[in-house]
């Protein structure tokens, strides 16, 4: 299991969803060359969210073509059933959706499956789920992923209410002893305006797809957001 506290924050986790899908290995290695320590891989099953994207085979293919943390975000139904397979395929962080677990038993089953496969557990919430819903499991996970758009596609606009949600999560996370604090990640609509606002509201890790990929100044775009720190 990786130690997420050994990395420095704030940082970006570029989302491959917005990369050129005809040259994903190069696009991944580009992020590493530009100094990233995380790469975000969105898995969609066409059920939990309407679209389908990368799957298990892609995680297997890409995980060892670079030295970054494989930050895998699964937007799938019944995550407990395949969580261990994703970790074995190379997901260092396996982030599943709280909403995909109908009760505490499913949630615990998913957390246990990821941990026993040797992965770092991430839990994600959609924009309409109260942040308080995940407070009881904060001390059992390594990462919290706050969705700042409805999951399912890239290029959407940031939902402004996400900032107060980040603040509330930051406050609750900081009640835990440092070593037990999950990393706070935010995903959706991150750009030169919303990125700094998220950092000020307590985010550690920014997922960004359309803001970064497809632009020749990807490095400058990251620096512009990170320069102010948190
Ligand atoms: C959306 C995905 C995101 C997506 C973000 O469901 O979870 O990771 O790639 O895309 P942008 O940064 O374009 O909003
Ligand atoms: Zn994502």
Coordinates of C-alpha atoms and ligand atoms in Angstrom, one line a residue:
X1 CA 0.0 0.0 0.0
X2 CA 1.3 3.4 -0.9
X3 CA 1.7 6.2 1.7
X4 CA -0.2 9.2 0.3
X5 CA 1.3 11.4 3.1
X6 CA 4.7 10.9 1.5
X7 CA 3.8 13.1 -1.5
X8 CA 3.7 16.9 -1.5
X9 CA 0.5 18.9 -1.9
X10 CA -1.2 20.7 -3.5
X11 CA -0.8 18.7 -6.6
X12 CA -2.6 17.7 -9.9
X13 CA -3.9 14.3 -10.9
X14 CA -4.4 14.8 -14.7
X15 CA -7.4 12.9 -16.0
X16 CA -6.8 10.7 -19.0
X17 CA -10.4 11.0 -20.1
X18 CA -9.5 14.3 -21.8
X19 CA -6.2 12.9 -23.3
X20 CA -5.8 11.9 -26.9
X21 CA -7.1 8.3 -26.8
X22 CA -5.1 7.2 -29.8
X23 CA -1.9 7.8 -27.8
X24 CA -2.7 7.2 -24.2
X25 CA 0.8 5.9 -23.2
X26 CA 2.5 9.0 -24.5
X27 CA -0.2 11.2 -22.9
X28 CA 0.4 9.5 -19.6
X29 CA 4.1 9.8 -19.8
X30 CA 3.7 13.5 -20.7
X31 CA 2.1 14.1 -17.3
X32 CA 5.1 12.4 -15.6
X33 CA 7.6 14.3 -17.6
X34 CA 5.9 17.5 -16.5
X35 CA 6.4 16.6 -12.9
X36 CA 3.1 15.0 -11.9
X37 CA 3.1 12.3 -9.3
X38 CA -0.5 11.2 -9.9
X39 CA -2.5 10.1 -13.0
X40 CA -6.3 9.9 -12.9
X41 CA -8.0 7.0 -14.6
X42 CA -11.8 7.2 -14.9
X43 CA -13.6 3.8 -15.1
X44 CA -17.3 4.0 -16.2
X45 CA -19.5 0.9 -16.5
X46 CA -22.4 2.4 -18.5
X47 CA -24.7 1.6 -15.6
X48 CA -23.7 3.6 -12.5
X49 CA -23.1 6.4 -15.0
X50 CA -24.6 6.3 -18.6
X51 CA -21.3 6.4 -20.4
X52 CA -18.6 3.8 -20.6
X53 CA -14.9 4.6 -20.5
X54 CA -11.7 2.8 -19.4
X55 CA -11.9 -0.6 -17.9
X56 CA -9.9 -3.2 -16.1
X57 CA -7.8 -4.0 -19.2
X58 CA -6.7 -0.4 -19.6
X59 CA -5.6 -0.2 -15.9
X60 CA -3.6 -3.4 -16.5
X61 CA -2.0 -1.9 -19.6
X62 CA -1.1 1.5 -18.4
X63 CA -0.2 1.0 -14.7
X64 CA 3.5 0.1 -15.3
X65 CA 4.2 2.4 -18.2
X66 CA 5.1 5.2 -15.8
X67 CA 6.1 5.8 -12.1
X68 CA 3.2 7.9 -10.9
X69 CA 0.5 6.9 -8.5
X70 CA -2.4 5.1 -10.5
X71 CA -5.3 7.1 -9.1
X72 CA -8.3 5.0 -10.3
X73 CA -11.8 6.4 -10.0
X74 CA -14.4 3.7 -10.6
X75 CA -17.9 4.9 -11.4
X76 CA -19.4 1.4 -11.3
X77 CA -22.2 -0.5 -9.7
X78 CA -21.4 -3.1 -7.0
X79 CA -17.8 -2.0 -6.5
X80 CA -17.1 -4.6 -3.8
X81 CA -17.3 -7.3 -6.5
X82 CA -14.5 -6.0 -8.7
X83 CA -12.5 -3.7 -6.3
X84 CA -9.8 -6.3 -5.7
X85 CA -9.4 -7.0 -9.4
X86 CA -8.7 -3.3 -10.0
X87 CA -6.1 -3.2 -7.3
X88 CA -4.4 -6.4 -8.6
X89 CA -4.5 -4.8 -12.1
X90 CA -2.4 -1.9 -10.8
X91 CA -4.7 0.6 -9.1
X92 CA -2.7 2.2 -6.3
X93 CA -5.7 4.2 -5.1
X94 CA -9.1 2.6 -5.9
X95 CA -11.8 5.2 -5.4
X96 CA -15.4 4.0 -5.5
X97 CA -18.7 5.8 -5.1
X98 CA -20.4 6.0 -1.7
X99 CA -23.7 6.0 -3.7
X100 CA -22.9 2.6 -5.2
X101 CA -23.2 1.1 -1.8
X102 CA -26.7 0.8 -0.6
X103 CA -25.8 0.2 3.0
X104 CA -23.0 0.1 5.6
X105 CA -22.4 -3.6 4.9
X106 CA -21.6 -3.0 1.2
X107 CA -19.4 -0.1 2.1
X108 CA -17.4 -2.1 4.6
X109 CA -17.2 -5.0 2.1
X110 CA -15.7 -2.7 -0.5
X111 CA -13.2 -1.1 1.9
X112 CA -12.1 -4.5 3.1
X113 CA -11.7 -5.8 -0.5
X114 CA -9.5 -2.9 -1.4
X115 CA -7.4 -3.1 1.7
X116 CA -6.9 -6.9 1.6
X117 CA -5.7 -6.6 -2.1
X118 CA -3.1 -4.1 -0.9
X119 CA -4.7 -0.9 -2.3
X120 CA -5.3 2.5 -0.8
X121 CA -9.0 3.2 -0.3
X122 CA -10.7 6.2 -1.8
X123 CA -14.4 7.1 -1.3
X124 CA -16.2 9.5 -3.6
X125 CA -19.4 11.4 -3.3
X126 CA -21.6 13.0 -5.9
X127 CA -22.7 16.7 -5.7
X128 CA -26.1 16.0 -4.1
X129 CA -24.9 13.6 -1.4
X130 CA -24.5 15.4 1.9
X131 CA -20.9 15.4 2.9
X132 CA -21.8 14.2 6.4
X133 CA -22.8 10.9 5.0
X134 CA -19.1 9.9 4.7
X135 CA -17.9 11.4 8.0
X136 CA -18.2 8.0 9.8
X137 CA -15.7 6.3 7.3
X138 CA -13.1 9.1 7.1
X139 CA -10.8 7.4 9.5
X140 CA -10.9 4.2 7.3
X141 CA -9.9 5.6 4.0
X142 CA -6.8 7.1 2.5
X143 CA -8.5 9.5 0.1
X144 CA -11.8 11.4 -0.2
X145 CA -12.9 12.4 -3.7
X146 CA -15.5 15.2 -3.8
X147 CA -17.2 15.4 -7.2
X148 CA -17.7 19.0 -8.2
X149 CA -19.8 17.9 -11.3
X150 CA -22.1 15.0 -11.8
X151 CA -19.9 12.1 -12.6
X152 CA -20.0 10.6 -16.1
X153 CA -18.3 13.0 -18.5
X154 CA -15.6 15.6 -18.8
X155 CA -15.8 19.2 -19.8
X156 CA -18.7 20.2 -17.4
X157 CA -18.9 23.4 -15.4
X158 CA -17.8 23.4 -11.8
X159 CA -20.7 23.4 -9.3
X160 CA -20.0 26.4 -7.0
X161 CA -21.6 24.8 -3.9
X162 CA -18.6 22.4 -4.0
X163 CA -16.5 25.0 -2.2
X164 CA -18.5 24.9 1.0
X165 CA -18.6 21.1 0.8
X166 CA -14.8 21.1 0.6
X167 CA -14.5 23.4 3.6
X168 CA -16.8 21.1 5.6
X169 CA -14.8 18.0 4.7
X170 CA -11.5 19.8 5.4
X171 CA -12.7 20.7 8.9
X172 CA -13.9 17.2 9.7
X173 CA -10.7 15.6 8.2
X174 CA -8.5 17.9 10.3
X175 CA -10.1 16.6 13.5
X176 CA -8.3 13.4 12.9
X177 CA -4.6 12.9 13.9
X178 CA -2.4 13.8 11.0
X179 CA -1.4 10.3 10.1
X180 CA -5.0 9.2 9.8
X181 CA -6.2 12.1 7.6
X182 CA -7.3 11.1 4.2
X183 CA -6.1 13.2 1.2
X184 CA -8.9 15.5 -0.1
X185 CA -9.3 15.4 -3.8
X186 CA -11.7 17.3 -6.0
X187 CA -12.8 16.3 -9.5
X188 CA -14.8 18.1 -12.2
X189 CA -14.6 21.5 -13.9
X190 CA -11.2 22.4 -12.4
X191 CA -9.5 25.3 -14.2
X192 CA -7.5 28.5 -13.6
X193 CA -10.3 30.0 -11.6
X194 CA -11.9 27.1 -9.8
X195 CA -8.6 25.4 -9.0
X196 CA -7.2 28.1 -6.7
X197 CA -10.7 28.4 -5.1
X198 CA -10.7 24.7 -4.3
X199 CA -7.2 24.9 -2.8
X200 CA -8.3 27.8 -0.6
X201 CA -11.2 25.7 0.5
X202 CA -8.9 22.9 1.6
X203 CA -8.4 20.6 -1.4
X204 CA -5.0 18.7 -1.5
X205 CA -5.3 17.1 -5.0
X206 CA -7.0 18.5 -8.1
X207 CA -8.2 16.2 -10.9
X208 CA -8.3 18.1 -14.2
X209 CA -9.0 16.8 -17.7
X210 CA -10.1 19.4 -20.2
X211 CA -8.1 22.2 -18.5
X212 CA -4.9 20.3 -19.1
X213 CA -4.9 17.8 -22.0
X214 CA -5.0 19.2 -25.5
X215 CA -3.1 22.3 -24.5
X216 CA 0.5 22.8 -25.4
X217 CA 1.0 24.8 -22.1
X218 CA -0.1 22.0 -19.8
X219 CA 2.8 22.7 -17.4
X220 CA 2.2 26.4 -17.2
X221 CA -1.5 25.7 -16.6
X222 CA -0.7 23.5 -13.6
X223 CA 1.8 26.0 -12.3
X224 CA -0.7 28.9 -12.6
X225 CA -3.0 27.1 -10.2
X226 CA -0.4 25.6 -7.8
X227 CA 1.8 28.7 -7.4
X228 CA -0.4 30.2 -4.6
X229 CA -0.2 26.9 -2.6
X230 CA -3.0 26.2 -0.2
Ligands
LIG1 C1 -16.0 12.9 -14.6 C2 -14.6 12.4 -14.3 C3 -13.5 13.4 -14.3 C4 -13.3 14.1 -15.6 C5 -13.0 15.5 -15.3 O1 -16.9 12.0 -14.2 O2 -14.6 11.8 -13.0 O3 -12.3 12.8 -13.8 O4 -12.3 13.6 -16.4 O5 -13.0 16.3 -16.5 P1 -12.9 17.8 -16.5 O6 -11.6 18.2 -15.7 O7 -12.8 18.1 -17.9 O8 -14.1 18.4 -15.8
LIG2 ZN1 -12.7 11.1 -12.1

